[in-house]
Amino acid sequence: MVSGARAADTRLEAELRRLAGSVSDPELPVLTLEDLGVVRAVHVRGAGRVEVELTPTYTGCPAIETMSADIEQVLHEHGVAEVSVVTVLAPAWSTDDITAEGRRKLTEFGIAPPRPHAADGPVSLTLSVRCPHCGSTETELLSRFSSTACKALRRCVSCREPFDHFKEL
Amino acid sequence: MDTAAALALGDDALVLSHRLGEWAGHAPVLEEEVALANIALDLLGQARVLLSLVGDEDELAYLREERAFRNLQLVEQPGGDFAHTIARQLYFSGYQYLLYERLAADGGPLSGLAAKAVKEVAYHRDHAEQWTTRLGDGTQESHRRMQRACDALWRYTGEMFRPVEGLGLDAEDWVLLDAAWTARVTEVLTGATLTVPEGPRADAWSAGGGREGLHTEPFGRMLAEMQHLHRSHPGASW
């Protein structure tokens, strides 16, 4: 029976993880936390008690508090009496954790998605950032820092529009 | 977690975060305003993690007296002109990058934070190095000011490599960190047509003592500003 109960817990954890992952990012509402890759694990700790492991994009990201509150709320709404969201730092989040779906949504929203890292090492400099408005690869960096910690500010040389780039981390 | 180690690294991050925040509304261009605030935010995030390891973050930040802070004297130095802020960033982010890189690799109690923070600090270091190059190899005036700033802060750089207890590094490690830091800063300054300062870094005439709670005069004024709201309105929130 123990293994049967464990299997039921595992199914429940998968369902709860889906719910936690469905929460929108408060600063980039076009993305869910699942798209962003910040929900690390969901553990059932007993009847009606659930622990969610959340990892911040940047150590100082102020959105993490809203994310935690939103996760608690959605799980409460689905009948979980006691939710604790814990912040985990290791392994460190990377922009490679953003899903393919997340990258597609970012582009649609007008934010150039991060480039994938090489297997071992930094982003190749030869891989250009594509303008999310006109698709041109002729873009230039205006500032490594932009409206939030996770973005850089760029400008398209072809269509002249400035745009945010989700910078590689 | 070793309290002295967490306070040393946490206070460095907290104090420099506050100093960078002083640029809000004063930076030379809007992009720099945003950049300095972003760097300050990264540092504040690191400070919160580190201070929370050894106590209540708010009490530690807002209710300690000057002598209880363990930050380097370098990070408490006033922003000065933009060149001083960039020189401070160049010296400190280079140190922080090497230290976090080292701590990330050793699997100790700070390795999780260090592995995360080193990726953020890579951007801070890059920002400082690019500005050092632009200002040093820029106009006569920017060159003069950048050199002046690098010279003025040089005496505070030796303190960064005095061993901090509880980090799991031995004397040899600190010597290696210092050598790697010196090599990199020398390369950046030389590339920027600047002269590597020659003043004392580590002997009797150098600055230092922040890790023992001895701070320079501007730090008291900074703390007064940083702490007065919390002390005047305990427990206030909005």
Coordinates of C-alpha atoms in Angstrom, one line a residue:
Chain A
M1 CA 0.0 0.0 0.0
V2 CA 2.9 2.3 0.7
S3 CA 4.0 2.3 -3.0
G4 CA 0.3 2.8 -4.1
A5 CA 0.1 5.8 -1.8
R6 CA 3.4 7.1 -3.2
A7 CA 2.2 6.7 -6.7
A8 CA -1.0 8.7 -5.9
D9 CA 1.2 11.4 -4.3
T10 CA 3.4 11.5 -7.4
R11 CA 0.3 12.0 -9.6
L12 CA -0.9 14.7 -7.2
E13 CA 2.5 16.4 -7.2
A14 CA 2.4 16.5 -11.0
E15 CA -1.0 18.1 -11.0
L16 CA 0.0 20.6 -8.3
R17 CA 3.1 21.5 -10.3
R18 CA 1.0 22.1 -13.3
L19 CA -1.2 24.5 -11.3
A20 CA 1.8 26.3 -9.8
G21 CA 3.4 26.5 -13.2
S22 CA 0.2 28.1 -14.7
V23 CA 0.7 31.3 -12.6
S24 CA 1.7 34.3 -14.7
D25 CA 5.0 36.1 -14.2
P26 CA 4.0 39.4 -12.5
E27 CA 6.5 41.4 -14.6
L28 CA 6.2 39.6 -17.9
P29 CA 2.5 38.4 -17.7
V30 CA 2.9 36.9 -21.2
L31 CA 4.9 34.1 -19.6
T32 CA 3.9 31.5 -17.1
L33 CA 6.2 30.4 -14.3
E34 CA 6.4 27.1 -16.3
D35 CA 7.5 28.9 -19.4
L36 CA 10.1 30.7 -17.3
G37 CA 11.4 27.5 -15.7
V38 CA 11.4 28.8 -12.2
V39 CA 9.2 26.1 -10.5
R40 CA 11.7 23.5 -9.4
A41 CA 9.6 21.0 -7.5
V42 CA 6.4 20.4 -5.7
H43 CA 6.3 18.1 -2.6
V44 CA 3.3 16.8 -0.8
R45 CA 4.3 16.9 2.8
G46 CA 1.2 15.4 4.3
A47 CA -2.6 15.7 4.1
G48 CA -3.3 19.2 2.7
R49 CA 0.3 20.3 3.1
V50 CA 2.3 21.2 0.1
E51 CA 5.8 22.7 -0.4
V52 CA 6.8 24.4 -3.6
E53 CA 10.4 25.1 -4.6
L54 CA 10.8 28.3 -6.5
T55 CA 14.1 29.7 -7.9
P56 CA 14.6 33.4 -8.7
T57 CA 15.8 34.5 -12.1
Y58 CA 18.1 37.1 -10.4
T59 CA 19.1 37.0 -6.7
G60 CA 17.4 40.4 -6.2
C61 CA 14.4 39.9 -8.4
P62 CA 11.6 41.6 -6.5
A63 CA 8.9 39.6 -8.5
I64 CA 9.7 36.5 -6.4
E65 CA 7.5 37.6 -3.5
T66 CA 4.5 38.2 -5.8
M67 CA 5.1 34.8 -7.5
S68 CA 5.1 33.1 -4.1
A69 CA 1.8 34.8 -3.1
D70 CA 0.2 33.9 -6.4
I71 CA 1.3 30.3 -6.2
E72 CA -0.1 30.1 -2.6
Q73 CA -3.4 31.6 -3.8
V74 CA -3.9 29.2 -6.8
L75 CA -3.1 26.2 -4.7
H76 CA -5.5 27.4 -1.9
E77 CA -8.2 27.8 -4.5
H78 CA -7.7 24.2 -5.5
G79 CA -8.1 22.9 -2.0
V80 CA -4.6 22.8 -0.6
A81 CA -4.9 24.0 3.0
E82 CA -1.3 24.7 3.7
V83 CA 1.2 25.9 1.1
S84 CA 4.8 26.9 1.8
V85 CA 6.9 28.3 -1.0
V86 CA 10.6 28.1 -0.4
T87 CA 13.3 29.8 -2.5
V88 CA 16.1 27.7 -3.7
L89 CA 19.3 29.1 -5.3
A90 CA 21.0 25.9 -6.5
P91 CA 21.3 24.9 -9.2
A92 CA 21.3 28.5 -10.4
W93 CA 18.6 29.5 -12.9
S94 CA 19.7 30.0 -16.4
T95 CA 18.0 31.6 -19.4
D96 CA 18.3 28.1 -20.9
D97 CA 15.6 27.1 -18.5
I98 CA 13.0 29.1 -20.5
T99 CA 11.0 26.7 -22.6
A100 CA 10.6 26.8 -26.4
E101 CA 7.0 27.9 -25.8
G102 CA 8.3 30.7 -23.5
R103 CA 10.7 31.9 -26.2
R104 CA 8.0 32.0 -28.8
K105 CA 5.7 34.0 -26.5
L106 CA 8.5 36.5 -25.7
T107 CA 9.1 37.2 -29.4
E108 CA 5.4 37.6 -30.0
F109 CA 5.3 40.1 -27.1
G110 CA 8.1 42.2 -28.6
I111 CA 11.0 40.9 -26.5
A112 CA 13.9 39.2 -28.1
P113 CA 14.4 35.9 -26.4
P114 CA 17.8 34.9 -24.9
R115 CA 20.2 33.0 -27.0
P116 CA 21.1 29.5 -25.9
H117 CA 24.4 29.0 -24.2
A118 CA 27.1 26.9 -25.8
A119 CA 27.4 23.5 -24.2
D120 CA 30.1 24.8 -21.9
G121 CA 30.8 28.5 -21.8
P122 CA 29.3 31.9 -22.7
V123 CA 27.0 32.8 -25.5
S124 CA 28.7 32.9 -28.9
L125 CA 29.3 36.5 -30.0
T126 CA 28.6 35.6 -33.6
L127 CA 25.0 34.7 -32.9
S128 CA 23.1 38.0 -33.4
V129 CA 19.9 39.1 -31.6
R130 CA 17.0 39.3 -33.9
C131 CA 14.6 42.3 -33.9
P132 CA 11.3 41.0 -32.6
H133 CA 9.5 43.6 -34.7
C134 CA 10.9 43.2 -38.2
G135 CA 13.0 40.1 -37.9
S136 CA 16.3 41.8 -38.9
T137 CA 19.5 40.5 -37.4
E138 CA 21.1 44.0 -37.7
T139 CA 20.6 45.2 -34.2
E140 CA 22.8 47.1 -31.7
L141 CA 23.2 47.1 -28.0
L142 CA 22.2 50.4 -26.3
S143 CA 22.6 49.2 -22.7
R144 CA 23.2 45.9 -20.9
F145 CA 20.7 47.0 -18.4
S146 CA 17.0 47.8 -19.0
S147 CA 13.6 48.0 -17.4
T148 CA 14.1 44.9 -15.3
A149 CA 17.2 43.0 -14.1
C150 CA 16.7 40.3 -16.7
K151 CA 16.7 42.5 -19.8
A152 CA 19.1 44.5 -22.0
L153 CA 18.1 47.4 -24.2
R154 CA 18.8 47.1 -27.9
R155 CA 17.8 49.0 -31.1
C156 CA 17.1 47.6 -34.6
V157 CA 19.3 49.2 -37.2
S158 CA 16.8 48.2 -40.0
C159 CA 13.5 49.4 -38.6
R160 CA 15.0 51.8 -35.9
E161 CA 12.7 50.5 -33.2
P162 CA 14.2 50.0 -29.7
F163 CA 13.4 46.7 -28.0
D164 CA 14.1 44.7 -24.9
H165 CA 16.3 41.6 -25.1
F166 CA 16.0 39.0 -22.4
K167 CA 19.7 38.8 -21.8
E168 CA 21.5 35.5 -21.3
L169 CA 22.3 34.5 -17.7
Chain B
M1 CA 27.1 29.4 8.6
D2 CA 30.0 31.4 9.9
T3 CA 28.6 34.8 11.0
A4 CA 31.7 36.8 10.3
A5 CA 31.9 35.5 6.7
A6 CA 28.3 36.1 5.9
L7 CA 28.4 39.6 7.4
A8 CA 31.6 40.5 5.5
L9 CA 30.2 39.6 2.1
G10 CA 26.6 40.7 3.0
D11 CA 27.7 44.1 4.2
D12 CA 29.9 44.6 1.1
A13 CA 26.8 44.0 -1.1
L14 CA 24.4 46.0 1.1
V15 CA 26.7 49.1 1.4
L16 CA 27.6 49.2 -2.3
S17 CA 24.0 48.7 -3.2
H18 CA 23.1 51.8 -1.2
R19 CA 25.9 53.8 -2.6
L20 CA 24.9 53.0 -6.2
G21 CA 21.3 53.8 -5.3
E22 CA 22.4 57.4 -4.6
W23 CA 22.8 57.9 -8.3
A24 CA 19.0 57.6 -8.9
G25 CA 18.0 60.9 -10.4
H26 CA 21.7 62.0 -10.9
A27 CA 23.2 59.7 -13.5
P28 CA 24.6 61.3 -16.6
V29 CA 22.2 59.6 -19.0
L30 CA 19.0 57.6 -18.5
E31 CA 20.6 54.3 -19.5
E32 CA 23.2 54.7 -16.8
E33 CA 20.6 55.5 -14.2
V34 CA 18.9 52.2 -15.1
A35 CA 22.2 50.3 -15.2
L36 CA 23.4 51.5 -11.8
A37 CA 20.0 50.8 -10.3
N38 CA 20.0 47.3 -11.8
I39 CA 23.5 46.6 -10.4
A40 CA 22.3 47.9 -7.0
L41 CA 19.3 45.6 -7.1
D42 CA 21.5 42.5 -7.8
L43 CA 23.7 43.5 -4.9
L44 CA 20.7 44.0 -2.6
G45 CA 19.5 40.6 -3.5
Q46 CA 22.8 39.1 -2.6
A47 CA 22.9 41.0 0.7
R48 CA 19.4 39.8 1.7
V49 CA 20.4 36.2 1.2
L50 CA 23.7 36.6 3.1
L51 CA 22.3 38.6 6.0
S52 CA 19.3 36.3 6.3
L53 CA 21.7 33.4 6.9
V54 CA 22.8 34.8 10.2
G55 CA 19.9 36.9 11.5
D56 CA 17.0 39.2 10.6
E57 CA 17.9 41.1 7.5
D58 CA 16.1 44.3 8.5
E59 CA 17.6 44.4 12.0
L60 CA 21.0 43.8 10.6
A61 CA 20.7 46.5 7.9
Y62 CA 18.9 49.2 9.9
L63 CA 19.7 48.8 13.5
R64 CA 23.4 48.0 13.7
E65 CA 25.8 50.8 14.6
E66 CA 28.7 51.7 12.4
R67 CA 31.3 49.7 14.2
A68 CA 29.3 46.5 13.8
F69 CA 29.4 46.6 10.0
R70 CA 32.1 44.4 8.4
N71 CA 32.2 45.8 4.9
L72 CA 35.3 46.8 3.0
Q73 CA 36.2 50.5 3.2
L74 CA 36.2 50.6 -0.6
V75 CA 32.5 50.1 -0.9
E76 CA 31.6 52.8 1.5
Q77 CA 33.5 55.5 -0.3
P78 CA 31.2 58.2 -1.8
G79 CA 30.2 58.0 -5.4
G80 CA 32.2 61.1 -6.3
D81 CA 32.0 62.0 -9.9
F82 CA 31.0 59.3 -12.4
A83 CA 34.6 58.2 -12.8
H84 CA 34.9 57.5 -9.1
T85 CA 31.8 55.3 -9.2
I86 CA 33.2 53.4 -12.2
A87 CA 36.6 52.9 -10.6
R88 CA 34.9 51.6 -7.4
Q89 CA 32.9 49.3 -9.6
L90 CA 36.0 48.2 -11.6
Y91 CA 37.9 47.3 -8.4
F92 CA 35.0 45.7 -6.5
S93 CA 33.3 43.8 -9.2
G94 CA 36.6 42.3 -10.3
Y95 CA 37.2 41.1 -6.8
Q96 CA 33.6 39.9 -6.2
Y97 CA 33.7 37.9 -9.5
L98 CA 36.9 36.1 -8.6
L99 CA 35.7 35.4 -5.0
Y100 CA 32.3 34.1 -6.0
E101 CA 33.8 32.0 -8.8
R102 CA 36.1 30.4 -6.2
L103 CA 33.3 29.9 -3.6
A104 CA 31.0 28.5 -6.3
A105 CA 33.5 25.8 -7.1
D106 CA 34.1 24.5 -3.5
G107 CA 30.7 23.2 -2.6
G108 CA 30.7 25.0 0.8
P109 CA 27.7 26.7 2.4
L110 CA 27.8 29.7 0.1
S111 CA 28.4 27.8 -3.1
G112 CA 24.7 28.0 -4.2
L113 CA 24.5 31.8 -3.8
A114 CA 28.0 32.2 -5.3
A115 CA 27.2 30.2 -8.4
K116 CA 24.1 32.3 -9.0
A117 CA 25.6 35.7 -8.1
V118 CA 28.8 35.2 -10.2
K119 CA 26.7 35.2 -13.4
E120 CA 25.1 38.6 -12.3
V121 CA 28.5 40.0 -11.3
A122 CA 29.9 39.1 -14.8
Y123 CA 27.6 41.8 -16.1
H124 CA 28.7 44.3 -13.5
R125 CA 32.3 43.7 -14.3
D126 CA 31.7 44.0 -18.0
H127 CA 29.9 47.3 -17.4
A128 CA 32.7 48.7 -15.3
E129 CA 35.4 47.6 -17.7
Q130 CA 33.7 49.0 -20.8
W131 CA 33.2 52.4 -19.0
T132 CA 36.8 52.4 -17.8
T133 CA 37.9 51.9 -21.5
R134 CA 35.6 54.6 -22.8
L135 CA 36.6 57.2 -20.1
G136 CA 40.3 56.3 -20.1
D137 CA 40.6 56.3 -23.8
G138 CA 38.1 59.1 -24.3
T139 CA 38.6 62.8 -24.1
Q140 CA 41.5 64.5 -22.3
E141 CA 39.1 65.5 -19.5
S142 CA 37.6 62.0 -19.1
H143 CA 41.1 60.4 -19.1
R144 CA 42.2 62.8 -16.4
R145 CA 39.2 62.2 -14.2
M146 CA 39.3 58.4 -14.7
Q147 CA 43.0 58.3 -13.8
R148 CA 42.3 60.5 -10.7
A149 CA 39.6 58.2 -9.6
C150 CA 41.7 55.0 -10.1
D151 CA 44.5 56.6 -8.1
A152 CA 42.2 57.8 -5.3
L153 CA 40.7 54.4 -4.6
W154 CA 43.8 52.3 -5.1
R155 CA 44.8 52.4 -1.4
Y156 CA 41.5 50.6 -0.6
T157 CA 42.1 47.6 -2.9
G158 CA 44.6 45.7 -0.7
E159 CA 42.0 45.2 2.0
M160 CA 39.9 43.0 -0.4
F161 CA 42.5 40.3 -0.2
R162 CA 43.0 40.1 3.6
P163 CA 41.7 36.7 4.6
V164 CA 38.1 36.5 5.8
E165 CA 37.5 33.8 8.4
G166 CA 34.9 31.1 7.7
L167 CA 35.0 31.1 3.9
G168 CA 37.1 28.0 3.7
L169 CA 39.9 29.8 1.9
D170 CA 43.5 29.5 3.1
A171 CA 46.3 32.2 2.8
E172 CA 47.4 30.8 -0.5
D173 CA 43.9 31.2 -2.0
W174 CA 43.9 34.9 -1.1
V175 CA 47.3 35.4 -2.7
L176 CA 46.1 33.7 -5.9
L177 CA 42.9 35.9 -5.9
D178 CA 45.0 39.0 -5.5
A179 CA 47.3 38.0 -8.3
A180 CA 44.4 37.2 -10.7
W181 CA 42.7 40.5 -9.8
T182 CA 45.8 42.6 -10.3
A183 CA 46.5 41.0 -13.7
R184 CA 43.0 41.7 -14.9
V185 CA 42.9 45.3 -13.6
T186 CA 46.3 45.9 -15.1
E187 CA 45.1 44.7 -18.5
V188 CA 42.0 46.8 -18.4
L189 CA 43.7 50.0 -17.2
T190 CA 46.6 49.6 -19.7
G191 CA 44.1 49.0 -22.5
A192 CA 42.3 52.2 -21.5
T193 CA 45.6 54.1 -21.8
L194 CA 45.6 54.6 -18.0
T195 CA 48.5 54.1 -15.7
V196 CA 48.3 51.4 -13.0
P197 CA 48.4 53.3 -9.7
E198 CA 51.6 52.9 -7.7
G199 CA 50.5 53.8 -4.2
P200 CA 50.5 51.4 -1.3
R201 CA 47.9 48.7 -1.3
A202 CA 48.9 46.4 1.5
D203 CA 51.5 47.9 3.7
A204 CA 51.4 50.3 6.6
W205 CA 50.2 53.3 4.6
S206 CA 47.3 51.5 2.9
A207 CA 43.7 51.8 4.0
G208 CA 41.8 49.0 5.6
G209 CA 40.1 47.9 8.7
G210 CA 36.5 47.6 7.5
R211 CA 36.4 43.9 8.3
E212 CA 37.2 44.8 11.9
G213 CA 34.5 47.4 12.1
L214 CA 36.8 50.4 11.5
H215 CA 35.3 52.7 8.9
T216 CA 36.0 56.0 7.1
E217 CA 34.3 59.2 7.9
P218 CA 31.8 59.2 5.0
F219 CA 30.3 55.9 6.2
G220 CA 28.6 57.3 9.2
R221 CA 26.7 59.9 7.1
M222 CA 25.7 57.2 4.7
L223 CA 24.4 55.0 7.5
A224 CA 22.5 57.9 9.0
E225 CA 20.7 58.4 5.7
M226 CA 20.2 54.6 5.1
Q227 CA 18.8 53.9 8.6
H228 CA 16.9 57.0 9.6
L229 CA 13.5 56.1 8.1
H230 CA 13.5 52.7 9.7
R231 CA 14.7 54.1 13.0
S232 CA 12.2 57.0 12.9
H233 CA 9.2 54.7 12.0
P234 CA 9.9 51.3 13.4
G235 CA 7.9 48.6 11.7
A236 CA 6.5 51.0 9.1
S237 CA 5.2 49.5 5.8
W238 CA 3.4 50.6 2.7

